mmCIF file of C-alpha atoms in Angstrom:
data_model
loop_
_atom_site.group_PDB
_atom_site.id
_atom_site.type_symbol
_atom_site.label_atom_id
_atom_site.label_comp_id
_atom_site.label_asym_id
_atom_site.label_seq_id
_atom_site.Cartn_x
_atom_site.Cartn_y
_atom_site.Cartn_z
ATOM 1 C CA MET X 479 -5.776 -23.337 47.352
ATOM 2 C CA ASN X 480 -4.352 -22.328 44.016
ATOM 3 C CA PHE X 481 -6.438 -22.936 40.947
ATOM 4 C CA SER X 482 -4.365 -20.764 38.683
ATOM 5 C CA GLU X 483 -1.734 -23.326 37.795
ATOM 6 C CA SER X 484 -1.696 -23.883 34.108
ATOM 7 C CA GLN X 485 0.141 -27.063 33.459
ATOM 8 C CA PHE X 486 -0.500 -27.650 29.863
ATOM 9 C CA ASP X 487 -1.272 -24.465 27.996
ATOM 10 C CA ASP X 488 1.381 -23.117 25.693
ATOM 11 C CA GLY X 489 1.485 -19.652 27.144
ATOM 12 C CA SER X 490 -0.770 -18.205 24.525
ATOM 13 C CA GLN X 491 -3.458 -17.411 27.059
ATOM 14 C CA THR X 492 -4.154 -13.701 27.140
ATOM 15 C CA SER X 493 -6.489 -12.109 29.606
ATOM 16 C CA TYR X 494 -5.364 -8.485 29.682
ATOM 17 C CA SER X 495 -2.277 -7.093 27.951
ATOM 18 C CA PRO X 496 -1.514 -3.351 27.954
ATOM 19 C CA ALA X 497 1.452 -4.099 25.726
ATOM 20 C CA ALA X 498 -0.852 -5.501 23.098
ATOM 21 C CA ALA X 499 -3.048 -2.415 23.354
ATOM 22 C CA VAL X 500 -0.033 -0.201 22.684
ATOM 23 C CA LYS X 501 0.894 -2.426 19.770
ATOM 24 C CA ALA X 502 -2.633 -2.124 18.442
ATOM 25 C CA LYS X 503 -2.471 1.678 18.601
ATOM 26 C CA PHE X 504 0.855 1.708 16.768
ATOM 27 C CA LEU X 505 -0.454 -0.578 14.056
ATOM 28 C CA SER X 506 -3.565 1.544 13.791
ATOM 29 C CA PHE X 507 -1.419 4.616 13.094
ATOM 30 C CA TYR X 508 0.644 2.638 10.599
ATOM 31 C CA VAL X 509 -2.428 1.331 8.824
ATOM 32 C CA SER X 510 -3.991 4.744 8.572
ATOM 33 C CA SER X 511 -0.855 5.918 6.773
ATOM 34 C CA SER X 512 -0.814 2.951 4.467
ATOM 35 C CA SER X 513 -1.975 3.237 0.873
ATOM 36 C CA SER X 514 -3.021 -0.393 0.604
ATOM 37 C CA SER X 515 -6.724 -0.729 1.395
ATOM 38 C CA SER X 516 -6.985 -4.521 1.173
ATOM 39 C CA SER X 517 -4.085 -5.181 3.512
ATOM 40 C CA SER X 518 -5.265 -2.428 5.869
ATOM 41 C CA SER X 519 -8.734 -3.966 6.189
ATOM 42 C CA SER X 520 -7.315 -7.340 7.142
ATOM 43 C CA VAL X 521 -4.971 -5.679 9.613
ATOM 44 C CA LEU X 522 -7.863 -3.668 11.010
ATOM 45 C CA ASN X 523 -9.801 -6.888 11.497
ATOM 46 C CA TYR X 524 -6.853 -8.298 13.360
ATOM 47 C CA LEU X 525 -6.537 -5.104 15.391
ATOM 48 C CA GLN X 526 -10.143 -5.348 16.400
ATOM 49 C CA TYR X 527 -9.735 -8.981 17.349
ATOM 50 C CA LEU X 528 -6.629 -8.125 19.332
ATOM 51 C CA GLN X 529 -8.268 -5.236 21.103
ATOM 52 C CA ASN X 530 -11.323 -7.247 21.993
ATOM 53 C CA ARG X 531 -9.194 -10.084 23.183
ATOM 54 C CA ASP X 532 -7.124 -7.834 25.385
ATOM 55 C CA THR X 533 -9.768 -5.429 26.528
ATOM 56 C CA PHE X 534 -12.024 -7.943 28.193
ATOM 57 C CA GLY X 535 -10.903 -10.276 30.923
ATOM 58 C CA LEU X 536 -11.972 -13.867 31.356
ATOM 59 C CA ILE X 537 -15.562 -14.176 32.472
ATOM 60 C CA PRO X 538 -16.596 -17.377 34.269
ATOM 61 C CA LEU X 539 -19.859 -18.580 32.807
ATOM 62 C CA THR X 540 -21.957 -21.687 32.734
ATOM 63 C CA VAL X 541 -22.548 -23.107 29.285
ATOM 64 C CA LYS X 542 -26.242 -22.338 29.755
ATOM 65 C CA GLN X 543 -25.404 -18.666 30.141
ATOM 66 C CA ILE X 544 -23.254 -18.847 27.021
ATOM 67 C CA SER X 545 -26.023 -20.555 25.065
ATOM 68 C CA GLU X 546 -28.386 -17.694 25.963
ATOM 69 C CA ALA X 547 -25.906 -14.940 25.101
ATOM 70 C CA SER X 548 -26.827 -12.590 22.294
ATOM 71 C CA HIS X 549 -24.565 -10.707 19.922
ATOM 72 C CA SER X 550 -23.647 -7.177 20.889
ATOM 73 C CA GLY X 551 -22.067 -4.336 18.980
ATOM 74 C CA ASP X 552 -22.261 -3.503 15.319
ATOM 75 C CA ASP X 553 -19.531 -5.895 14.352
ATOM 76 C CA LYS X 554 -20.966 -8.669 16.520
ATOM 77 C CA SER X 555 -17.498 -9.420 17.800
ATOM 78 C CA SER X 556 -18.686 -9.800 21.358
ATOM 79 C CA PHE X 557 -21.659 -11.245 23.142
ATOM 80 C CA ASN X 558 -24.019 -9.880 25.731
ATOM 81 C CA VAL X 559 -24.595 -11.872 28.907
ATOM 82 C CA SER X 560 -26.845 -10.344 31.559
ATOM 83 C CA GLY X 561 -26.358 -6.933 30.000
ATOM 84 C CA VAL X 562 -22.563 -7.072 29.944
ATOM 85 C CA ASP X 563 -20.300 -7.527 26.925
ATOM 86 C CA VAL X 564 -18.374 -10.768 27.020
ATOM 87 C CA VAL X 565 -15.518 -11.726 24.733
ATOM 88 C CA ASN X 566 -13.353 -14.177 26.641
ATOM 89 C CA VAL X 567 -14.888 -16.889 28.753
ATOM 90 C CA SER X 568 -13.831 -19.448 31.289
ATOM 91 C CA VAL X 569 -15.653 -22.784 31.445
ATOM 92 C CA VAL X 570 -15.203 -25.942 33.502
ATOM 93 C CA GLY X 571 -16.706 -29.213 32.390
ATOM 94 C CA MET X 572 -16.293 -32.730 31.095
ATOM 95 C CA VAL X 573 -14.677 -33.415 27.736
ATOM 96 C CA PHE X 574 -16.374 -35.381 24.985
ATOM 97 C CA ASN X 575 -16.031 -35.954 21.261
ATOM 98 C CA ILE X 576 -12.334 -35.202 20.880
ATOM 99 C CA VAL X 577 -11.384 -34.934 17.201
ATOM 100 C CA GLU X 578 -7.768 -34.361 16.332
ATOM 101 C CA ARG X 579 -6.704 -32.956 12.982
ATOM 102 C CA ASN X 580 -3.425 -31.804 11.531
ATOM 103 C CA LEU X 581 -3.533 -28.260 12.817
ATOM 104 C CA ASP X 582 -6.186 -28.256 15.460
ATOM 105 C CA VAL X 583 -8.284 -30.324 17.792
ATOM 106 C CA THR X 584 -11.976 -29.915 18.503
ATOM 107 C CA PHE X 585 -13.907 -31.218 21.456
ATOM 108 C CA THR X 586 -17.136 -30.673 23.324
ATOM 109 C CA ILE X 587 -17.266 -29.523 26.914
ATOM 110 C CA ASP X 588 -20.293 -30.291 29.054
ATOM 111 C CA ASP X 589 -20.629 -28.661 32.461
ATOM 112 C CA GLY X 590 -23.956 -30.261 33.268
ATOM 113 C CA THR X 591 -25.983 -27.278 32.097
ATOM 114 C CA ARG X 592 -25.422 -27.511 28.333
ATOM 115 C CA LYS X 593 -22.700 -28.560 25.892
ATOM 116 C CA LEU X 594 -20.299 -26.251 24.065
ATOM 117 C CA ASP X 595 -17.969 -26.870 21.142
ATOM 118 C CA CYS X 596 -14.334 -25.888 21.555
ATOM 119 C CA LYS X 597 -11.497 -25.578 19.094
ATOM 120 C CA ARG X 598 -7.821 -25.535 19.929
ATOM 121 C CA CYS X 599 -5.342 -24.615 17.239
ATOM 122 C CA TYR X 600 -1.799 -25.892 17.150
ATOM 123 C CA ILE X 601 -2.029 -29.012 19.226
ATOM 124 C CA HIS X 602 0.547 -28.877 21.967
ATOM 125 C CA ILE X 603 0.918 -32.046 24.004
ATOM 126 C CA MET X 604 -2.813 -32.078 24.338
ATOM 127 C CA SER X 605 -3.240 -35.529 22.885
ATOM 128 C CA ASP X 606 -1.294 -36.998 25.777
ATOM 129 C CA LEU X 607 -3.447 -35.332 28.387
ATOM 130 C CA MET X 608 -6.884 -34.944 26.908
ATOM 131 C CA ARG X 609 -9.156 -37.922 26.950
ATOM 132 C CA GLN X 610 -12.849 -38.563 26.958
ATOM 133 C CA GLY X 611 -14.612 -38.027 30.241
ATOM 134 C CA ILE X 612 -12.062 -35.968 32.123
ATOM 135 C CA TYR X 613 -12.803 -32.607 33.667
ATOM 136 C CA VAL X 614 -10.985 -29.623 32.175
ATOM 137 C CA HIS X 615 -10.773 -25.902 32.648
ATOM 138 C CA VAL X 616 -11.083 -24.059 29.346
ATOM 139 C CA ASP X 617 -10.297 -20.408 28.698
ATOM 140 C CA GLY X 618 -11.024 -18.993 25.284
ATOM 141 C CA HIS X 619 -12.556 -16.495 22.954
ATOM 142 C CA LEU X 620 -16.296 -16.878 22.444
ATOM 143 C CA LYS X 621 -17.267 -16.945 18.814
ATOM 144 C CA SER X 622 -20.205 -17.721 16.640
ATOM 145 C CA TYR X 623 -20.344 -19.380 13.221
ATOM 146 C CA LYS X 624 -23.592 -19.848 11.367
ATOM 147 C CA GLY X 625 -25.496 -19.212 14.551
ATOM 148 C CA GLU X 626 -23.624 -21.834 16.571
ATOM 149 C CA LYS X 627 -21.450 -20.665 19.400
ATOM 150 C CA HIS X 628 -18.057 -22.149 20.084
ATOM 151 C CA VAL X 629 -14.885 -21.268 21.942
ATOM 152 C CA ALA X 630 -11.501 -20.664 20.338
ATOM 153 C CA VAL X 631 -9.401 -22.051 23.143
ATOM 154 C CA PHE X 632 -6.423 -20.179 24.595
ATOM 155 C CA SER X 633 -5.792 -22.611 27.376
ATOM 156 C CA VAL X 634 -7.086 -26.013 28.388
ATOM 157 C CA ARG X 635 -5.903 -28.013 31.362
ATOM 158 C CA PRO X 636 -7.217 -31.083 33.144
ATOM 159 C CA LEU X 637 -8.407 -30.523 36.705
ATOM 160 C CA THR X 638 -6.371 -32.020 39.479
ATOM 161 C CA ASN X 639 -8.367 -30.523 42.358
ATOM 162 C CA PHE X 640 -12.108 -31.016 41.961
ATOM 163 C CA ASP X 641 -12.959 -28.232 44.360
ATOM 164 C CA GLU X 642 -12.290 -26.122 41.290
ATOM 165 C CA ILE X 643 -15.624 -27.243 39.860
ATOM 166 C CA THR X 644 -17.412 -25.829 42.903
ATOM 167 C CA PHE X 645 -15.227 -22.735 42.790
ATOM 168 C CA HIS X 646 -16.003 -22.126 39.113
ATOM 169 C CA PHE X 647 -19.765 -22.313 39.597
ATOM 170 C CA ILE X 648 -19.545 -20.040 42.624
ATOM 171 C CA ALA X 649 -17.556 -17.631 40.455
ATOM 172 C CA CYS X 650 -20.300 -17.787 37.800
ATOM 173 C CA ILE X 651 -22.881 -16.878 40.433
ATOM 174 C CA HIS X 652 -20.695 -14.127 41.825
ATOM 175 C CA ASN X 653 -20.120 -12.690 38.358
ATOM 176 C CA HIS X 654 -23.851 -12.727 37.702
ATOM 177 C CA MET X 655 -24.527 -10.951 41.001
ATOM 178 C CA HIS X 656 -21.878 -8.373 40.214
ATOM 179 C CA THR X 657 -23.180 -7.610 36.728
ATOM 180 C CA SER X 658 -26.698 -7.323 38.128
ATOM 181 C CA LYS X 659 -25.464 -4.616 40.517
ATOM 182 C CA VAL X 660 -23.824 -2.710 37.697
ATOM 183 C CA HIS X 661 -27.184 -1.796 36.167
ATOM 184 C CA LYS X 662 -27.750 1.572 37.780
ATOM 185 C CA ILE X 663 -29.112 4.861 36.706
ATOM 186 C CA ARG X 664 -27.882 8.147 38.089
ATOM 187 C CA GLY X 665 -29.499 11.508 38.217
ATOM 188 C CA ASP X 666 -32.362 13.336 39.934
ATOM 189 C CA GLY X 667 -35.432 11.286 40.432
ATOM 190 C CA GLU X 668 -33.759 8.082 39.395
ATOM 191 C CA TYR X 669 -32.955 4.874 41.138
ATOM 192 C CA MET X 670 -30.034 2.686 41.892
ATOM 193 C CA ASN X 671 -29.992 -1.058 41.879
ATOM 194 C CA LEU X 672 -28.224 -1.748 45.096
ATOM 195 C CA THR X 673 -26.113 -4.227 46.936
ATOM 196 C CA PRO X 674 -26.979 -5.054 50.510
ATOM 197 C CA ASN X 675 -24.354 -2.560 51.684
ATOM 198 C CA THR X 676 -25.351 0.360 49.494
ATOM 199 C CA PRO X 677 -26.494 3.508 51.278
ATOM 200 C CA ILE X 678 -30.167 4.356 51.375
ATOM 201 C CA LEU X 679 -31.558 7.858 51.047
ATOM 202 C CA ASN X 680 -33.426 8.683 54.236
ATOM 203 C CA GLY X 681 -35.382 11.590 52.827
ATOM 204 C CA ALA X 682 -33.305 14.235 54.538
ATOM 205 C CA ASN X 683 -30.410 14.214 52.092
ATOM 206 C CA GLY X 684 -28.457 12.060 54.477
ATOM 207 C CA PHE X 685 -27.505 8.474 53.978
ATOM 208 C CA MET X 686 -27.292 5.403 56.077
ATOM 209 C CA SER X 687 -25.932 2.052 55.092
ATOM 210 C CA THR X 688 -27.821 -1.123 55.622
ATOM 211 C CA GLN X 689 -26.877 -4.710 55.545
ATOM 212 C CA SER X 690 -29.451 -7.125 54.380
ATOM 213 C CA SER X 691 -29.387 -10.403 56.207
ATOM 214 C CA GLN X 692 -30.729 -12.109 53.143
ATOM 215 C CA ILE X 693 -28.331 -12.647 50.308
ATOM 216 C CA SER X 694 -31.325 -13.705 48.241
ATOM 217 C CA VAL X 695 -32.710 -10.156 48.102
ATOM 218 C CA PRO X 696 -31.032 -8.641 45.073
ATOM 219 C CA PHE X 697 -33.015 -5.454 44.881
ATOM 220 C CA ILE X 698 -32.882 -3.003 47.708
ATOM 221 C CA PHE X 699 -34.395 0.162 46.486
ATOM 222 C CA TYR X 700 -33.562 3.771 46.853
ATOM 223 C CA GLY X 701 -36.115 6.310 47.820
ATOM 224 C CA VAL X 702 -36.777 8.884 45.172
ATOM 225 C CA LYS X 703 -34.871 12.072 45.754
ATOM 226 C CA GLY X 704 -37.171 14.735 47.048
ATOM 227 C CA VAL X 705 -39.645 12.230 48.506
ATOM 228 C CA ASP X 706 -42.482 13.905 50.344
ATOM 229 C CA GLN X 707 -44.080 13.021 53.666
ATOM 230 C CA MET X 708 -46.246 10.322 52.103
ATOM 231 C CA GLY X 709 -43.263 8.289 51.025
ATOM 232 C CA VAL X 710 -42.970 6.317 47.792
ATOM 233 C CA HIS X 711 -45.754 4.286 46.281
ATOM 234 C CA THR X 712 -44.956 0.688 45.387
ATOM 235 C CA ASP X 713 -46.327 1.178 41.892
ATOM 236 C CA GLU X 714 -43.882 3.987 41.305
ATOM 237 C CA LEU X 715 -41.018 1.839 42.507
ATOM 238 C CA ALA X 716 -42.042 -0.959 40.157
ATOM 239 C CA LYS X 717 -42.249 1.489 37.283
ATOM 240 C CA LYS X 718 -38.930 3.174 37.946
ATOM 241 C CA LEU X 719 -36.980 0.007 38.656
ATOM 242 C CA LYS X 720 -38.733 -1.908 35.878
ATOM 243 C CA LEU X 721 -39.377 -4.810 38.206
ATOM 244 C CA PRO X 722 -42.509 -6.864 38.814
ATOM 245 C CA ILE X 723 -44.553 -5.784 41.797
ATOM 246 C CA ASN X 724 -44.065 -9.130 43.567
ATOM 247 C CA LYS X 725 -40.277 -8.593 43.577
ATOM 248 C CA ILE X 726 -40.774 -5.104 44.955
ATOM 249 C CA MET X 727 -43.042 -6.377 47.705
ATOM 250 C CA GLU X 728 -40.582 -9.135 48.565
ATOM 251 C CA SER X 729 -37.843 -6.577 49.067
ATOM 252 C CA ILE X 730 -40.181 -4.292 51.002
ATOM 253 C CA ARG X 731 -41.085 -7.064 53.433
ATOM 254 C CA THR X 732 -37.434 -7.833 54.031
ATOM 255 C CA LEU X 733 -36.494 -4.206 54.618
ATOM 256 C CA GLU X 734 -39.509 -3.658 56.821
ATOM 257 C CA ASP X 735 -38.560 -6.680 58.932
ATOM 258 C CA GLU X 736 -35.093 -5.255 59.318
ATOM 259 C CA GLY X 737 -36.480 -1.905 60.408
ATOM 260 C CA VAL X 738 -35.029 0.002 57.493
ATOM 261 C CA ILE X 739 -38.308 1.239 56.031
ATOM 262 C CA TYR X 740 -41.850 1.640 57.262
ATOM 263 C CA ALA X 741 -45.318 2.020 55.793
ATOM 264 C CA SER X 742 -46.222 5.703 55.860
ATOM 265 C CA ILE X 743 -49.849 6.474 55.023
ATOM 266 C CA ASP X 744 -50.984 3.034 53.953
ATOM 267 C CA GLU X 745 -49.651 -0.372 52.927
ATOM 268 C CA PHE X 746 -48.631 0.886 49.497
ATOM 269 C CA ASN X 747 -46.477 3.850 50.537
ATOM 270 C CA TYR X 748 -43.148 3.473 52.289
ATOM 271 C CA LYS X 749 -40.435 5.707 53.700
ATOM 272 C CA ALA X 750 -36.925 5.047 54.916
ATOM 273 C CA VAL X 751 -36.311 5.201 58.645
ATOM 274 C CA GLU X 752 -34.550 8.442 59.547
ATOM 275 C CA VAL X 753 -31.265 8.063 61.357
ATOM 276 C CA ASP X 754 -29.859 10.825 63.516
ATOM 277 C CA MET S 883 -22.889 -37.150 30.169
ATOM 278 C CA ASP S 884 -26.068 -36.927 28.134
ATOM 279 C CA THR S 885 -25.626 -33.548 26.582
ATOM 280 C CA GLN S 886 -29.240 -33.295 25.572
ATOM 281 C CA ASN S 887 -30.446 -33.120 29.147
ATOM 282 C CA PRO S 888 -28.831 -31.014 31.833
ATOM 283 C CA ALA S 889 -28.029 -32.700 35.116
ATOM 284 C CA VAL S 890 -29.251 -30.798 38.168
ATOM 285 C CA LEU S 891 -26.782 -30.160 40.971
ATOM 286 C CA VAL S 892 -28.271 -31.758 44.073
ATOM 287 C CA ASN S 893 -27.421 -32.785 47.594
ATOM 288 C CA GLY S 894 -29.219 -35.457 49.604
ATOM 289 C CA ASP S 895 -32.098 -33.232 50.580
ATOM 290 C CA LEU S 896 -32.681 -31.843 47.086
ATOM 291 C CA LEU S 897 -32.584 -35.263 45.455
ATOM 292 C CA ARG S 898 -36.199 -35.961 46.418
ATOM 293 C CA ASN S 899 -37.310 -33.016 44.278
ATOM 294 C CA TYR S 900 -35.852 -34.553 41.132
ATOM 295 C CA VAL S 901 -36.906 -38.190 41.163
ATOM 296 C CA GLY S 902 -37.003 -39.372 37.574
ATOM 297 C CA THR S 903 -34.717 -36.614 36.257
ATOM 298 C CA ARG S 904 -30.998 -36.389 35.612
ATOM 299 C CA VAL S 905 -28.998 -35.230 38.550
ATOM 300 C CA ARG S 906 -25.387 -34.857 39.582
ATOM 301 C CA THR S 907 -23.970 -34.903 43.039
ATOM 302 C CA VAL S 908 -20.805 -35.594 44.992
ATOM 303 C CA ILE S 909 -20.881 -38.165 47.758
ATOM 304 C CA GLN S 910 -18.441 -39.690 50.188
ATOM 305 C CA VAL S 911 -18.130 -43.435 49.695
ATOM 306 C CA VAL S 912 -19.226 -45.374 52.768
ATOM 307 C CA ARG S 913 -19.019 -48.897 51.362
ATOM 308 C CA PRO S 914 -19.199 -50.646 47.997
ATOM 309 C CA ASP S 915 -22.286 -52.783 47.480
ATOM 310 C CA ALA S 916 -23.275 -55.378 44.974
ATOM 311 C CA GLY S 917 -23.875 -53.460 41.784
ATOM 312 C CA GLY S 918 -22.968 -50.104 43.254
ATOM 313 C CA LEU S 919 -22.147 -48.352 46.467
ATOM 314 C CA THR S 920 -23.611 -46.646 49.501
ATOM 315 C CA GLY S 921 -22.480 -43.127 50.137
ATOM 316 C CA ARG S 922 -23.087 -40.083 52.269
ATOM 317 C CA SER S 923 -24.166 -36.822 50.637
ATOM 318 C CA THR S 924 -22.667 -33.443 51.460
ATOM 319 C CA ASP S 925 -25.631 -32.778 53.766
ATOM 320 C CA GLU S 926 -25.139 -36.082 55.580
ATOM 321 C CA LYS S 927 -27.915 -38.057 53.888
ATOM 322 C CA GLN S 928 -27.452 -41.642 52.800
ATOM 323 C CA ILE S 929 -27.534 -42.194 49.047
ATOM 324 C CA VAL S 930 -27.387 -45.519 47.221
ATOM 325 C CA VAL S 931 -25.761 -45.590 43.801
ATOM 326 C CA LYS S 932 -26.376 -48.326 41.269
ATOM 327 C CA GLY S 933 -24.170 -48.671 38.231
ATOM 328 C CA THR S 934 -20.672 -49.222 36.953
ATOM 329 C CA LEU S 935 -18.009 -47.831 39.233
ATOM 330 C CA PRO S 936 -14.388 -46.864 38.603
ATOM 331 C CA SER S 937 -11.747 -48.991 40.221
ATOM 332 C CA PRO S 938 -10.266 -48.243 42.605
ATOM 333 C CA LEU S 939 -12.688 -45.844 44.256
ATOM 334 C CA THR S 940 -11.492 -42.689 45.947
ATOM 335 C CA THR S 941 -13.084 -41.260 49.070
ATOM 336 C CA PHE S 942 -15.287 -38.878 47.102
ATOM 337 C CA VAL S 943 -17.024 -39.564 43.835
ATOM 338 C CA GLU S 944 -19.259 -37.566 41.550
ATOM 339 C CA VAL S 945 -22.345 -39.402 40.400
ATOM 340 C CA ILE S 946 -24.264 -38.351 37.317
ATOM 341 C CA GLY S 947 -27.422 -40.260 36.554
ATOM 342 C CA VAL S 948 -31.147 -40.511 37.005
ATOM 343 C CA ALA S 949 -32.676 -40.277 40.449
ATOM 344 C CA ASP S 950 -34.604 -43.515 41.019
ATOM 345 C CA THR S 951 -35.901 -42.593 44.442
ATOM 346 C CA ALA S 952 -35.314 -39.895 47.015
ATOM 347 C CA GLN S 953 -32.320 -41.873 48.269
ATOM 348 C CA SER S 954 -30.918 -43.598 45.203
ATOM 349 C CA ILE S 955 -29.398 -42.785 41.835
ATOM 350 C CA ARG S 956 -29.029 -44.974 38.779
ATOM 351 C CA ALA S 957 -25.597 -43.852 37.710
ATOM 352 C CA GLU S 958 -24.509 -43.177 34.137
ATOM 353 C CA ILE S 959 -21.115 -41.738 34.982
ATOM 354 C CA VAL S 960 -19.195 -42.072 38.247
ATOM 355 C CA THR S 961 -15.997 -40.033 38.509
ATOM 356 C CA ASN S 962 -13.384 -40.243 41.209
ATOM 357 C CA PHE S 963 -13.018 -36.879 42.925
ATOM 358 C CA GLY S 964 -10.096 -37.799 45.126
ATOM 359 C CA ASP S 965 -9.702 -38.112 48.848
ATOM 360 C CA ALA S 966 -10.085 -34.438 49.706
ATOM 361 C CA PHE S 967 -13.157 -32.420 48.750
ATOM 362 C CA ASP S 968 -14.849 -29.433 50.350
ATOM 363 C CA THR S 969 -18.323 -30.796 51.071
ATOM 364 C CA ASN S 970 -19.557 -27.630 52.757
ATOM 365 C CA ASN S 971 -18.856 -25.483 49.685
ATOM 366 C CA PHE S 972 -20.468 -27.996 47.370
ATOM 367 C CA ASN S 973 -23.506 -28.245 49.620
ATOM 368 C CA GLN S 974 -24.009 -24.493 49.569
ATOM 369 C CA LEU S 975 -23.500 -24.430 45.806
ATOM 370 C CA CYS S 976 -26.330 -26.959 45.457
ATOM 371 C CA GLN S 977 -28.620 -24.684 47.441
ATOM 372 C CA LEU S 978 -27.713 -21.645 45.368
ATOM 373 C CA ALA S 979 -28.006 -23.552 42.089
ATOM 374 C CA ASN S 980 -31.513 -24.621 43.043
ATOM 375 C CA GLY S 981 -32.517 -21.310 44.534
ATOM 376 C CA ASP S 982 -32.200 -17.766 43.287
ATOM 377 C CA TYR S 983 -29.541 -18.667 40.716
ATOM 378 C CA ARG S 984 -31.278 -21.666 39.293
ATOM 379 C CA HIS S 985 -31.651 -19.884 35.962
ATOM 380 C CA LEU S 986 -27.882 -19.957 35.485
ATOM 381 C CA PHE S 987 -27.887 -23.732 35.595
ATOM 382 C CA ILE S 988 -31.175 -25.160 34.437
#
């Protein structure tokens, strides 16, 4: 099932372009040699836009996630969603409020979670295909103006297969799960935020992998390196992982049921099961 | 779609949790009725839809509206979703969107 067909965009969609990055580097060298400060600043702004546009791929998000995104970086050229910088987004929803002007068209997309304004420059056969109430897939650059977020659209196409709506939301969930896993800290005495397949320290500098039968358990914790015979206290886990104690206990119960960990000296201290 | 209020993704079983609120779901059309239609949800529950329908109807439709009862929706928008739709995927999406990943949607 191919959802990547783009029937109506004008080819201006850019997700990742090494060629553009090389071009940006060349222009950067040229600008640094230039004596004109005003033209160099505008070129530098364009370079930054180009680099941001080409550095980050398309991130599938719900409009609710976008509405809750905060600015990141000094120049506020990107947004932060679940701790990850986002520049280009992919949204699927229903079209409303189409307004066509000479050089651009604006519309609102509503995916059932929130609404989001979109702007598409250089109308290209859109007026024949876009109409109120149809479902579309929008790819674009997330921007903010006077505190209101909107998308500068690279590509917009009506959906022909409505399984794509399900697929998009699943992709949003998958992206959220993936970015949640990325938050990890390395080093002695520190913890990792794990996937169900991530190895667990068994206290003897060896590792075993475990598979959680519950996809709903996002936090499977590491033991602290150098754990003693008493195991790890739940309070220490909560402190190190910066998680509420009820989440810790939920994970502990799941791992205990699966035979991965066991209570050592009391119900608050746990150790990983040693595997030969 | 009323853009002021989100519409919760539901299947037949979840509908009873959202009586009186805006919901959205995909159903398979069983038969048109007077003033609406009777359909089957992705988890095999019967759902009655009241409201204006597109013509002609395809096998699957998306219904966005307010849940009147645990088995009926007062539709605001009904959209044809064609004759082929993966009900199993949509059903699991509804469970995820109302479970651990609810905060991404509502």
